[in-house]
mmCIF file of C-alpha atoms in Angstrom:
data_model
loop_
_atom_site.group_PDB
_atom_site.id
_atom_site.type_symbol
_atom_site.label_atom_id
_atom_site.label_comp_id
_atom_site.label_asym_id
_atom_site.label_seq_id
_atom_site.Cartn_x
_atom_site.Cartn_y
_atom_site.Cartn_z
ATOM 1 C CA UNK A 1 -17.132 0.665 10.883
ATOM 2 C CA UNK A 2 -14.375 2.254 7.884
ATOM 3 C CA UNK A 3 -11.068 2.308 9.190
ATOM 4 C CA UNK A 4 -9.373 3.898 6.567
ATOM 5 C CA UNK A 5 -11.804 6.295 3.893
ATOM 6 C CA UNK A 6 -11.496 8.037 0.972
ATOM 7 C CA UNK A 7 -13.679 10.653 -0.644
ATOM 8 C CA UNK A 8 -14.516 10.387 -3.894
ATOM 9 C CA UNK A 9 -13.803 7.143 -5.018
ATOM 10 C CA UNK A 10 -13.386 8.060 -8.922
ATOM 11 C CA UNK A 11 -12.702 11.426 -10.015
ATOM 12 C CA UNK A 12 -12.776 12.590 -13.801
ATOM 13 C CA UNK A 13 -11.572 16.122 -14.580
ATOM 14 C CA UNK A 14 -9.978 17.859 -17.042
ATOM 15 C CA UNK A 15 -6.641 19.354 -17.386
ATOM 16 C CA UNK A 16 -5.598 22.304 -15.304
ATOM 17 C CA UNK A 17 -8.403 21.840 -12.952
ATOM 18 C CA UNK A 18 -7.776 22.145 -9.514
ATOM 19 C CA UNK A 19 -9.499 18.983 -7.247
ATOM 20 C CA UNK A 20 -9.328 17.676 -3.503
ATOM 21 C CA UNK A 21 -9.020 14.026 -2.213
ATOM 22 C CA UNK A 22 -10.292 13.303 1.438
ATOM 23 C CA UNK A 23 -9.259 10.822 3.353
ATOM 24 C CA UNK A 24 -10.557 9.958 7.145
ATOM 25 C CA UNK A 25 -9.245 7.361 9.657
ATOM 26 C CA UNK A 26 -11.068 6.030 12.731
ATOM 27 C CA UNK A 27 -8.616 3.988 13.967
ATOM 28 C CA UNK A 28 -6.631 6.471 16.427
ATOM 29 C CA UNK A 29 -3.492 6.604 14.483
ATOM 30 C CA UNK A 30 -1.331 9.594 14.501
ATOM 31 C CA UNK A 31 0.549 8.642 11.426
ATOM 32 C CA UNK A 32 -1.230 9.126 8.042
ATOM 33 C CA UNK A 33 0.284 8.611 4.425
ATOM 34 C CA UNK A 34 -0.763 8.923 0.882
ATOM 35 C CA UNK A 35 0.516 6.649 -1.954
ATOM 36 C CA UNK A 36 0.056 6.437 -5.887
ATOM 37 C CA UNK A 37 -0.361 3.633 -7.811
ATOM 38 C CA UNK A 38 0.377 4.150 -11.594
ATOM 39 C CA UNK A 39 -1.093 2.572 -14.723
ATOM 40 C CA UNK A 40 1.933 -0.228 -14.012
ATOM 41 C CA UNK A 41 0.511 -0.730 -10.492
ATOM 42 C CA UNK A 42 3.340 0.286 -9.051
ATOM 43 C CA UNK A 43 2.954 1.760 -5.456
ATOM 44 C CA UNK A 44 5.143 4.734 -4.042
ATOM 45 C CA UNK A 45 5.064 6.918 -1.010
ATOM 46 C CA UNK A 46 3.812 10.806 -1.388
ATOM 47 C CA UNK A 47 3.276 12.362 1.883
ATOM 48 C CA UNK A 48 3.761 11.021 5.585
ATOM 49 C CA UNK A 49 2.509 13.232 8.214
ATOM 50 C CA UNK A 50 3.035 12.269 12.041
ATOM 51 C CA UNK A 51 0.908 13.709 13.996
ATOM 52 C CA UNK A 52 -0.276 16.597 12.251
ATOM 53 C CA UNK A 53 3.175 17.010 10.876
ATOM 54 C CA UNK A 54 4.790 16.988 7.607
ATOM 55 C CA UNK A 55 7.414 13.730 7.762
ATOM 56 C CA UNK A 56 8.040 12.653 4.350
ATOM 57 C CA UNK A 57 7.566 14.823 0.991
ATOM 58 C CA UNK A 58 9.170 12.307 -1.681
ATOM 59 C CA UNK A 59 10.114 14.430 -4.436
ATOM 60 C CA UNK A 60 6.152 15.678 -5.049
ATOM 61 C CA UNK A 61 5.415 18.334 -7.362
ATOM 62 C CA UNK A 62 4.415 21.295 -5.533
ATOM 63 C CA UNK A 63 1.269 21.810 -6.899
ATOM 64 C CA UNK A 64 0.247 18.248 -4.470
ATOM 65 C CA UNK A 65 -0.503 20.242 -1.488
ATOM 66 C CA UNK A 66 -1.182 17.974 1.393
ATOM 67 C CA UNK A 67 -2.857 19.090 4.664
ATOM 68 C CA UNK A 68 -3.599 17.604 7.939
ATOM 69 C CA UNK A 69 -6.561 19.742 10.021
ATOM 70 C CA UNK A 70 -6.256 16.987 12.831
ATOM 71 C CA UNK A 71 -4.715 13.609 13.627
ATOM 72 C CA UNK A 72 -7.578 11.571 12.159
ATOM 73 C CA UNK A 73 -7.923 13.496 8.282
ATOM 74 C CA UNK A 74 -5.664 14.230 5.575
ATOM 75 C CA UNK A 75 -6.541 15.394 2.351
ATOM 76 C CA UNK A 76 -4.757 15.727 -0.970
ATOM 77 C CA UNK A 77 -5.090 19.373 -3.268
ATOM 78 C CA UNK A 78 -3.298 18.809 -6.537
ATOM 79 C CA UNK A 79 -3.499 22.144 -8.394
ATOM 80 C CA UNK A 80 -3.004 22.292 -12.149
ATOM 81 C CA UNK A 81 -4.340 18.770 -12.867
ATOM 82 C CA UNK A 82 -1.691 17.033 -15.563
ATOM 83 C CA UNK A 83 -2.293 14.229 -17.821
ATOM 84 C CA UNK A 84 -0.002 12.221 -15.584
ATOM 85 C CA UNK A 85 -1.265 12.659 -12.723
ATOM 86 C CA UNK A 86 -3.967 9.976 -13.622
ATOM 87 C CA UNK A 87 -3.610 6.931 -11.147
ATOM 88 C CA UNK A 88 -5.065 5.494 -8.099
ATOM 89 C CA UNK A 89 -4.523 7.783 -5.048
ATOM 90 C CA UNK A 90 -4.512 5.525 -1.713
ATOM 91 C CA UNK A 91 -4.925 6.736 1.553
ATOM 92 C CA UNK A 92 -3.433 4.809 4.905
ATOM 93 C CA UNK A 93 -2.681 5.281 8.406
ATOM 94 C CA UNK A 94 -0.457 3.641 11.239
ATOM 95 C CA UNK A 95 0.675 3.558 14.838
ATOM 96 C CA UNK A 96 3.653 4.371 15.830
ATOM 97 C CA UNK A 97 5.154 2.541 19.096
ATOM 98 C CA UNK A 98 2.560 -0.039 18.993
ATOM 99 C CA UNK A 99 4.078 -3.893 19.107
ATOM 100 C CA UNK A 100 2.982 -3.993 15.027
ATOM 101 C CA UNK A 101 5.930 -1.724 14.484
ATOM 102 C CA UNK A 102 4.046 1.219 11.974
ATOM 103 C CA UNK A 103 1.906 -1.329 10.241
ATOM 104 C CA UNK A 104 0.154 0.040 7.580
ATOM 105 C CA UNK A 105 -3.555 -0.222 6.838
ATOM 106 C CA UNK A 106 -5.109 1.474 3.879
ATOM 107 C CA UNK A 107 -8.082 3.006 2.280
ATOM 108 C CA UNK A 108 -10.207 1.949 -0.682
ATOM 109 C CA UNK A 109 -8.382 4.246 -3.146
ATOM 110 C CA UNK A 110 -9.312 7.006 -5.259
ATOM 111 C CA UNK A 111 -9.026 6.444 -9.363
ATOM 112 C CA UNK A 112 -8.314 10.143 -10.867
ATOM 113 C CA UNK A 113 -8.598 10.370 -14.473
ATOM 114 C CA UNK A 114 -7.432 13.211 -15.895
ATOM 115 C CA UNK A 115 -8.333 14.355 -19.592
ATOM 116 C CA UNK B 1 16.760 3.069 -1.076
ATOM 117 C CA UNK B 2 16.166 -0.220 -0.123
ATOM 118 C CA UNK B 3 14.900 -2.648 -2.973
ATOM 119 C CA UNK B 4 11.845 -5.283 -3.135
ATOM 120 C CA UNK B 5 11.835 -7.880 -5.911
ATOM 121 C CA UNK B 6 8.913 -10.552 -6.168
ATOM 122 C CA UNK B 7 8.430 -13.681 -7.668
ATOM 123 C CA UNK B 8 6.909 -14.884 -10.303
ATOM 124 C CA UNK B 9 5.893 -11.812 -11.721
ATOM 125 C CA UNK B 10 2.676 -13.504 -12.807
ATOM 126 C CA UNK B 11 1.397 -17.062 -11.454
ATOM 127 C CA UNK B 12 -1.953 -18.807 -13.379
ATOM 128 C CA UNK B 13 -3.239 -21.696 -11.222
ATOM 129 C CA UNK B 14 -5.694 -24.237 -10.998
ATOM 130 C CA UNK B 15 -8.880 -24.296 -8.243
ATOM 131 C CA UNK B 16 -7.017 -26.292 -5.379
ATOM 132 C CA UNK B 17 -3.112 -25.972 -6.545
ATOM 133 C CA UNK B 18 -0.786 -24.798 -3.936
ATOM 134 C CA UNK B 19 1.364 -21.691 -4.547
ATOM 135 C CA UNK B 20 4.451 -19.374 -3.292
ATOM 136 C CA UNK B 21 4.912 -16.126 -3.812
ATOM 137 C CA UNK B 22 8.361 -14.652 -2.667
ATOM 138 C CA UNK B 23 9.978 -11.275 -1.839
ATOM 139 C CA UNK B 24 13.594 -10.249 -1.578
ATOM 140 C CA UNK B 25 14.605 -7.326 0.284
ATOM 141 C CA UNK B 26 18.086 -5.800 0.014
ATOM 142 C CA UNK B 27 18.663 -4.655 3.204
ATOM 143 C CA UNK B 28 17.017 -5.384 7.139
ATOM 144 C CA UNK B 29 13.518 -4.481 7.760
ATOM 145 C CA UNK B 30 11.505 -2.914 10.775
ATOM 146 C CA UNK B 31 8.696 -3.982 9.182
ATOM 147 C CA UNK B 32 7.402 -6.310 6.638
ATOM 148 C CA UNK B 33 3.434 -6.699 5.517
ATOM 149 C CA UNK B 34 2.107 -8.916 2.445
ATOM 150 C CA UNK B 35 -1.470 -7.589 0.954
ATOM 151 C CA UNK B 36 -3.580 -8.830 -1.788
ATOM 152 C CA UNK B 37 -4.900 -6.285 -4.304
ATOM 153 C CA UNK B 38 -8.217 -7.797 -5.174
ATOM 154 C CA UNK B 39 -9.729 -7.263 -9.010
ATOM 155 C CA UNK B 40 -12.055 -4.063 -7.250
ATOM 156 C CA UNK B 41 -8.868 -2.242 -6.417
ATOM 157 C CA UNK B 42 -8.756 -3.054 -2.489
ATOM 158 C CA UNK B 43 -5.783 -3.184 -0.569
ATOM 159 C CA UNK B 44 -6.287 -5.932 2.168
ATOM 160 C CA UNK B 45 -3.499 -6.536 4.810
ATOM 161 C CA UNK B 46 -3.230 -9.776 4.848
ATOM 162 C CA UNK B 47 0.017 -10.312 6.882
ATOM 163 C CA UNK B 48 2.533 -7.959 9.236
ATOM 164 C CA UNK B 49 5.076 -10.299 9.541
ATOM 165 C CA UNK B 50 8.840 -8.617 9.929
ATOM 166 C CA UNK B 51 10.257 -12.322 10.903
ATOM 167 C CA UNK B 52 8.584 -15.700 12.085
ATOM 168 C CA UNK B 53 5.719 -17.792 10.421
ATOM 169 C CA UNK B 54 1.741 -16.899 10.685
ATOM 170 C CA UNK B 55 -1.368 -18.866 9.652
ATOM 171 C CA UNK B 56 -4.508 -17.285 8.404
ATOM 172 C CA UNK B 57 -6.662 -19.801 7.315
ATOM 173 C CA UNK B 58 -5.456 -20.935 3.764
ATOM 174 C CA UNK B 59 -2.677 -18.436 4.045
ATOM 175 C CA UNK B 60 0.637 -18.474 5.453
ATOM 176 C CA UNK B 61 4.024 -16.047 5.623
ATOM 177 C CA UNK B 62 7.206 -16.591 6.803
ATOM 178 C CA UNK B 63 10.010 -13.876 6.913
ATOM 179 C CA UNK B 64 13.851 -14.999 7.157
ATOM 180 C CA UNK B 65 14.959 -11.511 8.303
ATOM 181 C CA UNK B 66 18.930 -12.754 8.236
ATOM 182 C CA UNK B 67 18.449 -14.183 5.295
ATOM 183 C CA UNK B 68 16.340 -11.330 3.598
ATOM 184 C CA UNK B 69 13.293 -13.158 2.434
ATOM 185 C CA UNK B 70 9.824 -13.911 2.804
ATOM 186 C CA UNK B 71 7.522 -16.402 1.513
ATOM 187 C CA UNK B 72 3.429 -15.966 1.031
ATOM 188 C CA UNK B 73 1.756 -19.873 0.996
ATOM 189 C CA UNK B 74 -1.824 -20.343 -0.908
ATOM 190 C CA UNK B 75 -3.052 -23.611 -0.395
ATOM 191 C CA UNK B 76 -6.254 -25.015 -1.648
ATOM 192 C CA UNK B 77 -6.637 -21.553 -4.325
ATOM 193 C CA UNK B 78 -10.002 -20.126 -4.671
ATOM 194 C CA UNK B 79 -10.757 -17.773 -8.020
ATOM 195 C CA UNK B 80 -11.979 -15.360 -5.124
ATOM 196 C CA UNK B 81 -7.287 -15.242 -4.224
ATOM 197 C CA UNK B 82 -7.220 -13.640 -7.626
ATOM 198 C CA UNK B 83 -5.783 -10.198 -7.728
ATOM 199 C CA UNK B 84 -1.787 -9.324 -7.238
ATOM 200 C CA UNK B 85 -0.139 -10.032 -4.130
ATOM 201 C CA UNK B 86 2.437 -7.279 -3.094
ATOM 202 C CA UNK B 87 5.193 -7.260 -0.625
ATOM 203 C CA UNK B 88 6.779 -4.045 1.287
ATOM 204 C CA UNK B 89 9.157 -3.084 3.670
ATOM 205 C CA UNK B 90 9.989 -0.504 6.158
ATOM 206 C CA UNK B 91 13.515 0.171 5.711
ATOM 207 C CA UNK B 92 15.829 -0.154 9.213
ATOM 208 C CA UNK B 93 18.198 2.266 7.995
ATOM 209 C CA UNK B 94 15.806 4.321 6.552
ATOM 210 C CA UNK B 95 12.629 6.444 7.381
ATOM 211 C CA UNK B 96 10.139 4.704 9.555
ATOM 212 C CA UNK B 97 7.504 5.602 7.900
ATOM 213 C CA UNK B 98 7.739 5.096 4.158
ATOM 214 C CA UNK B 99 6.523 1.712 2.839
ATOM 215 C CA UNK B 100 8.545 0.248 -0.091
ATOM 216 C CA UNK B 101 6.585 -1.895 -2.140
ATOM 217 C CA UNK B 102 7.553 -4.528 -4.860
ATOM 218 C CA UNK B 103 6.326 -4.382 -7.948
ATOM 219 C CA UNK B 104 3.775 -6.850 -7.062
ATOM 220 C CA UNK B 105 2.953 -10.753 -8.095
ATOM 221 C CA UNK B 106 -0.581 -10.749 -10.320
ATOM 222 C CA UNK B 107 -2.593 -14.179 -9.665
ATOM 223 C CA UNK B 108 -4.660 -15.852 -12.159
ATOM 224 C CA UNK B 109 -7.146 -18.902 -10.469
ATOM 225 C CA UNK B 110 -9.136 -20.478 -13.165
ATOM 226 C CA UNK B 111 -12.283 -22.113 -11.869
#
């Protein structure tokens, strides 16, 4: 009974590869978001999409492509793997309009390591 | 943007000491949720708590919106509370769906 999952869980490439993340949520929400987590543990927004749609894009490279086939899945294509782009990749999802205004529940995480 | 500090920035305790963490926010909040990063990596909600006290077992939060604050309680510590403890915010002013995290407070319990 996963709420929030993430496919794979580690990922080791090298650089200039191009690699998905997939994340599914079976929790109803029509809000999904990814976040990274850097080698300081630091936490930041990526990508919001509401309901299929693009909300937030916070400053992301373009070669992070995010896409949304439905309300419940959102996966991450990064093209052109970089040597900074190794971190932990979290998934997470949320209701809007619900009396827990947008809280946020999130996925196991996915470690990329990049060489 | 809005800005989260914690503190301590790193907390070692006992089995059985009693501990708070605390986050300041710089501006008012829609939302506020604490969650524990455990050693594995996990992410666990443990509180959504934008003002007013809750109890979860060992655990409790309150969140002085007016004020700007909140406060995580660990009573009674357990090595299996190790892991760091974050704190983040959905901005009032700002987008409703963007999480601002601090930079997190990393717990040490020593059997």
């Amino acid at each position: 009974d996963t709420a929030v999952s993430q496919t794979p869980k580690y990922l080791v490439t090298q650089m200039g590869n191009d690699k998905s993340i997939k994340c599914e949520q079976n929790l109803g929400h029509d809000t999904m978001y990814w976040y990274k987590q850097d080698s300081k543990k630091f936490l930041k927004i990526m990508f919001s999409y509401n309901n299929k749609e693009l909300i937030i894009n916070e400053t992301v490279p373009n070669r992070f492509s995010p896409k949304s086939p439905d309300k419940a899945h959102l996966n991450l294509h990064i093209n052109s793997l970089e040597l900074g782009d190794s971190a932990v990749y979290f998934c997470a999802s949320s209701q809007e309009g619900r009396r827990s205004y947008n809280e946020q529940f999130f996925g196991p995480g996915t470690r990329l390591t990049v060489l | 943007g809005i800005q989260v500090e914690q503190s301590p920035p790193d907390l070692i305790l006992q089995e059985g000491a009693n501990s708070t963490l605390r986050c300041n926010f710089s501006d008012s909040v829609n939302n506020l949720q604490w969650f524990h990063q455990n050693p594995w990596g996990q992410l666990i909600n443990l509180f959504y708590i934008p003002s007013g006290t809750k109890q979860n077992g060992r655990l409790s939060a309150t969140t002085v919106a007016t004020e700007r604050y909140s406060l995580l309680y660990i009573s009674s510590s357990q090595t299996t509370d190790s892991g760091v403890y974050f704190c983040a915010v959905l901005n009032s002013g700002g987008s409703n769906y963007k999480l601002t995290f601090g930079k997190g407070t990393l717990l040490t319990v020593n059997p």
